[in-house]
């Protein structure tokens, strides 16, 4: 088992000593590279090794194992990637995240939003779309995971001093 990574390079993407230590505790076969997920698509992931983004696919057994645990890969996850003999890149495991924000859809199914973040910017416009209850739900979602929240209110220029929208 060998996990290859350059801490100096990956620390610019948010790798911490604690996450690196968790990665080194994972048991894998062969050699794998530690990378960060920057995009999640249906069948592929875009991962960054500190030198640029590359497309990788999660191994089916890895995807099944996450599904059985009622979770999935999210943007911000640190994963182990293994190249195959044909130049394909395969994600074989995930480093346990320090934070993992998950929302639930209307049927109650979990959908990961993001992992390994310290601060969430909750952005809401002061126009007709402003909804204090939605803002409260967002705040509860991130606060429940121990992530600091910063509320950013936009479109102030569209609101009259009396509280109504400018025409």
Backbone as CSV, one residue per row, in Angstrom:
resi,resn,N_x,N_y,N_z,CA_x,CA_y,CA_z,C_x,C_y,C_z
1,UNK,0.839,-1.177,0.000,0.000,0.000,0.000,0.883,1.239,0.000
2,UNK,0.671,2.087,-0.981,1.400,3.341,-1.041,0.437,4.447,-1.463
3,UNK,0.450,5.528,-0.700,-0.334,6.700,-1.056,0.648,7.820,-1.339
4,UNK,0.583,8.335,-2.561,1.510,9.375,-2.970,0.815,10.728,-2.975
5,UNK,1.484,11.728,-2.368,0.981,13.092,-2.424,2.073,14.048,-1.982
6,UNK,1.960,15.276,-2.439,2.885,16.339,-2.072,2.118,17.278,-1.145
7,UNK,2.392,17.173,0.161,1.632,17.959,1.137,1.728,19.447,0.850
8,UNK,2.905,19.900,0.486,3.116,21.331,0.218,2.176,21.822,-0.888
9,UNK,2.063,21.058,-1.949,1.203,21.435,-3.078,-0.268,21.318,-2.700
10,UNK,-0.642,20.212,-2.054,-2.055,19.991,-1.732,-2.564,20.866,-0.588
11,UNK,-1.675,21.378,0.238,-2.133,22.265,1.317,-2.749,23.537,0.738
12,UNK,-2.331,23.939,-0.457,-2.938,25.097,-1.122,-4.392,24.817,-1.504
13,UNK,-4.759,23.529,-1.608,-6.146,23.144,-1.909,-6.937,22.836,-0.646
14,UNK,-6.290,22.971,0.521,-6.999,22.756,1.775,-6.622,21.506,2.548
15,UNK,-5.621,20.788,2.100,-5.209,19.595,2.827,-4.600,20.002,4.165
16,UNK,-5.080,19.390,5.236,-4.570,19.656,6.573,-3.786,18.438,7.060
17,UNK,-2.967,18.611,8.086,-2.262,17.448,8.636,-3.227,16.357,9.110
18,UNK,-4.368,16.745,9.675,-5.336,15.751,10.147,-5.906,14.938,8.991
19,UNK,-6.257,15.589,7.885,-6.783,14.870,6.724,-5.708,13.993,6.095
20,UNK,-4.473,14.487,6.039,-3.378,13.686,5.486,-3.163,12.436,6.338
21,UNK,-3.244,12.586,7.647,-3.092,11.441,8.556,-4.202,10.418,8.334
22,UNK,-5.441,10.905,8.156,-6.564,9.987,7.875,-6.354,9.250,6.566
23,UNK,-5.807,9.943,5.570,-5.552,9.307,4.272,-4.542,8.183,4.418
24,UNK,-3.500,8.416,5.195,-2.452,7.411,5.352,-2.919,6.189,6.128
25,UNK,-4.042,6.286,6.839,-4.584,5.160,7.592,-5.464,4.250,6.738
26,UNK,-5.805,4.698,5.524,-6.651,3.881,4.647,-5.847,2.708,4.096
27,UNK,-6.516,1.576,3.973,-5.865,0.390,3.422,-6.291,0.212,1.976
28,UNK,-5.312,0.254,1.089,-5.584,0.098,-0.343,-4.575,-0.867,-0.930
29,UNK,-4.882,-1.346,-2.123,-3.948,-2.200,-2.852,-3.196,-1.343,-3.859
30,UNK,-1.916,-1.578,-3.984,-1.129,-0.866,-4.978,-0.834,0.560,-4.561
31,UNK,-0.658,1.405,-5.566,-0.320,2.809,-5.351,-1.505,3.682,-5.720
32,UNK,-1.782,4.669,-4.886,-2.869,5.611,-5.161,-2.364,7.023,-4.913
33,UNK,-3.036,7.979,-5.526,-2.686,9.387,-5.390,-3.814,10.102,-4.658
34,UNK,-3.460,10.960,-3.725,-4.441,11.747,-2.987,-4.791,12.975,-3.812
35,UNK,-6.096,13.179,-4.052,-6.578,14.305,-4.849,-7.854,14.847,-4.214
36,UNK,-8.240,16.079,-4.588,-9.462,16.692,-4.064,-10.505,16.776,-5.162
37,UNK,-11.736,16.451,-4.823,-12.848,16.499,-5.781,-13.285,17.954,-5.953
38,UNK,-13.320,18.412,-7.214,-13.744,19.778,-7.503,-15.082,19.836,-8.237
39,UNK,-15.472,18.728,-8.869,-16.767,18.653,-9.560,-17.282,17.229,-9.455
40,UNK,-18.602,17.108,-9.318,-19.246,15.796,-9.297,-20.282,15.773,-10.410
41,UNK,-20.132,14.797,-11.311,-21.092,14.585,-12.391,-21.708,13.199,-12.198
42,UNK,-22.654,12.826,-13.024,-23.327,11.531,-12.858,-22.355,10.360,-12.791
43,UNK,-21.512,10.242,-13.780,-20.621,9.086,-13.893,-19.152,9.415,-13.656
44,UNK,-18.817,10.692,-13.557,-17.420,11.076,-13.433,-17.225,12.116,-12.345
45,UNK,-15.972,12.279,-11.960,-15.563,13.300,-11.002,-14.426,14.089,-11.642
46,UNK,-14.343,15.360,-11.337,-13.162,16.133,-11.698,-12.378,16.287,-10.403
47,UNK,-11.112,15.871,-10.450,-10.261,15.896,-9.265,-9.047,16.767,-9.549
48,UNK,-8.487,17.336,-8.482,-7.327,18.209,-8.614,-6.196,17.664,-7.755
49,UNK,-5.027,17.519,-8.358,-3.858,17.031,-7.629,-2.917,18.173,-7.261
50,UNK,-3.399,19.407,-7.380,-2.586,20.573,-7.083,-1.884,21.117,-8.304
51,UNK,-1.965,20.373,-9.386,-1.334,20.793,-10.638,-2.368,20.981,-11.748
52,UNK,-3.623,20.737,-11.420,-4.681,20.903,-12.404,-5.749,19.838,-12.278
53,UNK,-6.885,20.082,-12.931,-8.002,19.159,-12.864,-7.897,18.041,-13.878
54,UNK,-8.379,16.868,-13.479,-8.418,15.699,-14.358,-9.717,14.958,-14.090
55,UNK,-10.184,14.245,-15.083,-11.419,13.482,-14.955,-11.113,12.065,-14.480
56,UNK,-11.879,11.604,-13.506,-11.726,10.249,-12.978,-13.110,9.650,-12.785
57,UNK,-13.147,8.326,-12.740,-14.410,7.626,-12.495,-14.300,6.864,-11.184
58,UNK,-15.373,6.870,-10.394,-15.341,6.061,-9.167,-15.507,4.585,-9.510
59,UNK,-14.759,3.733,-8.842,-14.939,2.292,-9.022,-16.367,1.919,-8.611
60,UNK,-17.021,1.033,-9.360,-18.395,0.652,-9.003,-18.519,0.127,-7.571
61,UNK,-17.575,-0.673,-7.103,-17.681,-1.195,-5.734,-17.540,-0.081,-4.704
62,UNK,-16.752,0.951,-5.022,-16.618,2.115,-4.144,-17.946,2.877,-4.091
63,UNK,-18.570,3.088,-5.250,-19.872,3.772,-5.312,-20.931,2.994,-4.544
64,UNK,-20.949,1.666,-4.700,-21.904,0.822,-3.967,-21.696,0.909,-2.466
65,UNK,-20.439,0.885,-2.030,-20.142,0.964,-0.593,-20.634,2.278,-0.009
66,UNK,-20.454,3.372,-0.739,-20.954,4.662,-0.258,-22.480,4.675,-0.229
67,UNK,-23.112,4.114,-1.271,-24.582,4.072,-1.322,-25.148,3.258,-0.161
68,UNK,-24.490,2.145,0.171,-24.937,1.333,1.305,-24.812,2.094,2.619
69,UNK,-23.892,3.053,2.685,-23.724,3.887,3.874,-24.576,5.159,3.783
70,UNK,-25.469,5.221,2.777,-26.360,6.371,2.548,-25.598,7.678,2.372
71,UNK,-24.534,7.620,1.600,-23.767,8.823,1.306,-23.214,8.735,-0.112
72,UNK,-22.475,9.726,-0.507,-21.851,9.755,-1.830,-20.699,10.749,-1.789
73,UNK,-19.909,10.751,-2.841,-18.807,11.708,-2.957,-19.395,13.091,-3.178
74,UNK,-18.777,14.094,-2.554,-19.210,15.481,-2.710,-18.018,16.344,-3.091
75,UNK,-18.304,17.512,-3.633,-17.246,18.482,-3.896,-16.541,18.767,-2.576
76,UNK,-15.221,18.796,-2.610,-14.436,19.048,-1.407,-13.888,17.801,-0.755
77,UNK,-14.392,16.628,-1.151,-13.868,15.383,-0.598,-12.434,15.167,-1.051
78,UNK,-11.649,14.522,-0.197,-10.322,14.031,-0.551,-10.472,12.557,-0.847
79,UNK,-10.004,12.145,-2.009,-10.161,10.759,-2.443,-8.827,10.208,-2.908
80,UNK,-8.770,8.876,-2.970,-7.591,8.193,-3.487,-7.880,7.742,-4.910
81,UNK,-6.983,8.092,-5.819,-7.157,7.814,-7.239,-6.044,6.868,-7.688
82,UNK,-6.435,5.921,-8.532,-5.488,4.919,-9.024,-5.559,4.892,-10.552
83,UNK,-4.435,5.054,-11.247,-4.453,4.956,-12.708,-4.466,3.494,-13.143
84,UNK,-5.167,3.205,-14.241,-5.138,1.834,-14.764,-4.124,1.743,-15.908
85,UNK,-3.974,0.567,-16.468,-2.970,0.323,-17.513,-3.269,1.062,-18.813
86,UNK,-4.515,1.520,-18.987,-4.920,2.173,-20.228,-4.981,3.691,-20.094
87,UNK,-4.511,4.215,-18.975,-4.516,5.662,-18.783,-5.766,6.191,-18.108
88,UNK,-6.703,5.304,-17.785,-7.909,5.733,-17.076,-7.600,5.987,-15.609
89,UNK,-8.357,6.879,-15.000,-8.171,7.202,-13.588,-9.397,6.751,-12.806
90,UNK,-9.176,6.024,-11.720,-10.252,5.450,-10.931,-10.153,5.881,-9.475
91,UNK,-11.258,6.356,-8.929,-11.316,6.711,-7.511,-11.654,5.436,-6.754
92,UNK,-10.791,5.097,-5.784,-10.930,3.818,-5.092,-11.366,3.955,-3.631
93,UNK,-11.207,5.139,-3.043,-11.598,5.316,-1.644,-11.706,6.800,-1.333
94,UNK,-12.354,7.099,-0.209,-12.525,8.479,0.243,-11.946,8.618,1.637
95,UNK,-11.239,9.705,1.859,-10.747,10.023,3.194,-11.951,10.495,4.011
96,UNK,-12.166,9.957,5.212,-13.306,10.422,6.016,-13.255,11.943,6.171
97,UNK,-14.329,12.627,5.761,-14.300,14.094,5.780,-14.399,14.668,7.190
98,UNK,-13.848,15.873,7.355,-13.958,16.554,8.641,-15.344,17.172,8.789
99,UNK,-15.937,17.620,7.690,-17.332,18.074,7.667,-17.960,17.546,6.389
100,UNK,-19.265,17.322,6.427,-19.962,16.756,5.266,-21.399,17.269,5.308
101,UNK,-21.687,18.286,4.515,-23.019,18.891,4.512,-23.906,18.133,3.531
102,UNK,-25.056,17.687,4.038,-25.991,16.880,3.258,-27.371,17.506,3.361
103,UNK,-28.048,17.628,2.229,-29.447,18.072,2.247,-30.323,16.880,1.913
104,UNK,-31.585,16.970,2.246,-32.537,15.891,1.937,-33.534,16.401,0.909
105,UNK,-33.850,15.537,-0.055,-34.835,15.928,-1.058,-36.244,15.708,-0.507
106,UNK,-37.248,15.936,-1.323,-38.639,15.804,-0.891,-39.005,14.410,-0.424
107,UNK,-38.300,13.385,-0.919,-38.564,12.003,-0.516,-37.741,11.586,0.692
108,UNK,-36.909,12.508,1.196,-36.085,12.195,2.350,-34.752,11.572,2.020
109,UNK,-34.423,11.436,0.740,-33.135,10.865,0.342,-32.020,11.890,0.540
110,UNK,-30.884,11.462,1.086,-29.774,12.406,1.303,-29.022,12.718,0.015
111,UNK,-28.604,13.976,-0.120,-27.798,14.418,-1.256,-26.637,15.250,-0.714
112,UNK,-25.423,14.720,-0.798,-24.268,15.493,-0.325,-24.117,16.794,-1.102
113,UNK,-23.805,17.853,-0.392,-23.607,19.153,-1.012,-22.125,19.469,-1.103
114,UNK,-21.416,19.346,0.017,-19.998,19.695,0.058,-19.357,19.056,1.279
115,UNK,-18.058,18.826,1.198,-17.297,18.250,2.314,-16.066,19.097,2.610
116,UNK,-15.593,18.952,3.848,-14.323,19.553,4.271,-14.267,21.065,4.094
117,UNK,-15.310,21.752,4.562,-15.304,23.216,4.531,-15.325,23.740,5.964
118,UNK,-14.750,24.924,6.148,-14.728,25.561,7.461,-15.809,26.623,7.588
119,UNK,-16.073,27.327,6.476,-17.001,28.450,6.480,-17.907,28.360,5.263
120,UNK,-19.188,28.614,5.467,-20.150,28.632,4.359,-20.688,30.044,4.195
121,UNK,-20.683,30.534,2.965,-21.287,31.827,2.667,-22.732,31.571,2.247
122,UNK,-23.668,32.054,3.041,-25.091,31.898,2.735,-25.540,33.188,2.054
123,UNK,-25.733,33.128,0.747,-26.029,34.313,-0.050,-27.508,34.352,-0.376
124,UNK,-28.130,35.501,-0.085,-29.552,35.661,-0.383,-29.805,37.104,-0.804
125,UNK,-30.607,37.262,-1.865,-30.955,38.587,-2.353,-32.078,39.195,-1.526
126,UNK,-32.065,40.502,-1.405,-33.114,41.211,-0.665,-34.298,41.564,-1.562
127,UNK,-34.333,41.023,-2.769,-35.431,41.290,-3.686,-36.618,40.392,-3.346
128,UNK,-37.484,40.140,-4.304,-38.689,39.330,-4.064,-38.384,37.898,-3.634
129,UNK,-37.164,37.431,-3.851,-36.810,36.058,-3.506,-36.355,35.903,-2.056
130,UNK,-36.267,36.987,-1.304,-35.811,36.915,0.082,-36.799,36.103,0.916
131,UNK,-36.259,35.113,1.642,-37.108,34.238,2.450,-36.371,33.917,3.759
132,UNK,-36.764,34.557,4.859,-36.075,34.316,6.138,-36.114,32.846,6.576
133,UNK,-37.182,32.138,6.272,-37.256,30.723,6.664,-36.239,29.885,5.908
134,UNK,-36.063,30.175,4.620,-35.065,29.457,3.833,-33.669,29.740,4.385
135,UNK,-33.404,30.997,4.710,-32.112,31.365,5.286,-31.888,30.626,6.603
136,UNK,-32.917,30.509,7.395,-32.825,29.780,8.662,-32.527,28.296,8.416
137,UNK,-33.161,27.694,7.404,-32.886,26.292,7.061,-31.440,26.102,6.631
138,UNK,-30.951,27.017,5.783,-29.553,26.941,5.350,-28.612,27.061,6.540
139,UNK,-28.925,28.011,7.433,-28.084,28.209,8.603,-28.074,26.952,9.473
140,UNK,-29.236,26.355,9.691,-29.316,25.135,10.500,-28.549,23.990,9.841
141,UNK,-28.611,23.914,8.521,-27.916,22.858,7.781,-26.401,22.927,8.002
142,UNK,-25.825,24.104,7.853,-24.379,24.220,8.005,-23.959,24.224,9.474
143,UNK,-24.755,24.850,10.326,-24.419,24.904,11.747,-24.458,23.511,12.368
144,UNK,-25.375,22.668,11.914,-25.479,21.308,12.429,-24.251,20.469,12.141
145,UNK,-23.482,20.864,11.142,-22.257,20.138,10.796,-21.027,20.787,11.421
146,UNK,-21.235,21.889,12.153,-20.113,22.569,12.797,-19.374,23.522,11.880
147,UNK,-20.021,23.931,10.800,-19.420,24.849,9.841,-19.879,26.271,10.183
148,UNK,-18.941,27.208,10.241,-19.287,28.606,10.503,-20.054,29.158,9.307
149,UNK,-21.053,29.985,9.583,-21.864,30.569,8.514,-21.689,32.079,8.481
150,UNK,-21.567,32.605,7.264,-21.532,34.041,7.043,-22.701,34.357,6.120
151,UNK,-23.607,35.221,6.562,-24.768,35.590,5.750,-24.391,36.789,4.894
152,UNK,-24.593,36.649,3.581,-24.307,37.714,2.622,-25.626,38.098,1.976
153,UNK,-26.060,39.339,2.197,-27.307,39.832,1.616,-26.957,40.721,0.421
154,UNK,-27.579,40.418,-0.719,-27.287,41.154,-1.947,-28.527,41.896,-2.425
155,UNK,-28.370,42.672,-3.476,-29.450,43.410,-4.140,-30.074,44.470,-3.238
156,UNK,-29.278,45.019,-2.324,-29.785,46.078,-1.452,-30.206,47.294,-2.267
157,UNK,-29.548,47.520,-3.392,-29.860,48.668,-4.245,-31.250,48.565,-4.866
158,UNK,-31.874,47.396,-4.831,-33.220,47.218,-5.394,-34.327,47.449,-4.375
159,UNK,-33.954,47.669,-3.117,-34.945,47.798,-2.056,-35.038,49.242,-1.610
160,UNK,-36.263,49.788,-1.575,-36.491,51.148,-1.113,-36.281,51.205,0.406
161,UNK,-35.973,52.398,0.951,-35.773,52.530,2.391,-36.979,52.067,3.216
162,UNK,-38.180,52.055,2.640,-39.367,51.629,3.360,-39.521,50.119,3.366
163,UNK,-38.663,49.419,2.644,-38.703,47.963,2.634,-39.278,47.377,1.377
164,UNK,-39.898,48.160,0.507,-40.457,47.641,-0.733,-39.441,47.701,-1.860
165,UNK,-39.738,47.010,-2.961,-38.839,47.026,-4.113,-38.948,48.333,-4.858
166,UNK,-37.843,48.811,-5.391,-37.846,50.005,-6.235,-38.460,49.645,-7.582
167,UNK,-39.221,50.521,-8.138,-39.850,50.275,-9.436,-38.991,50.794,-10.540
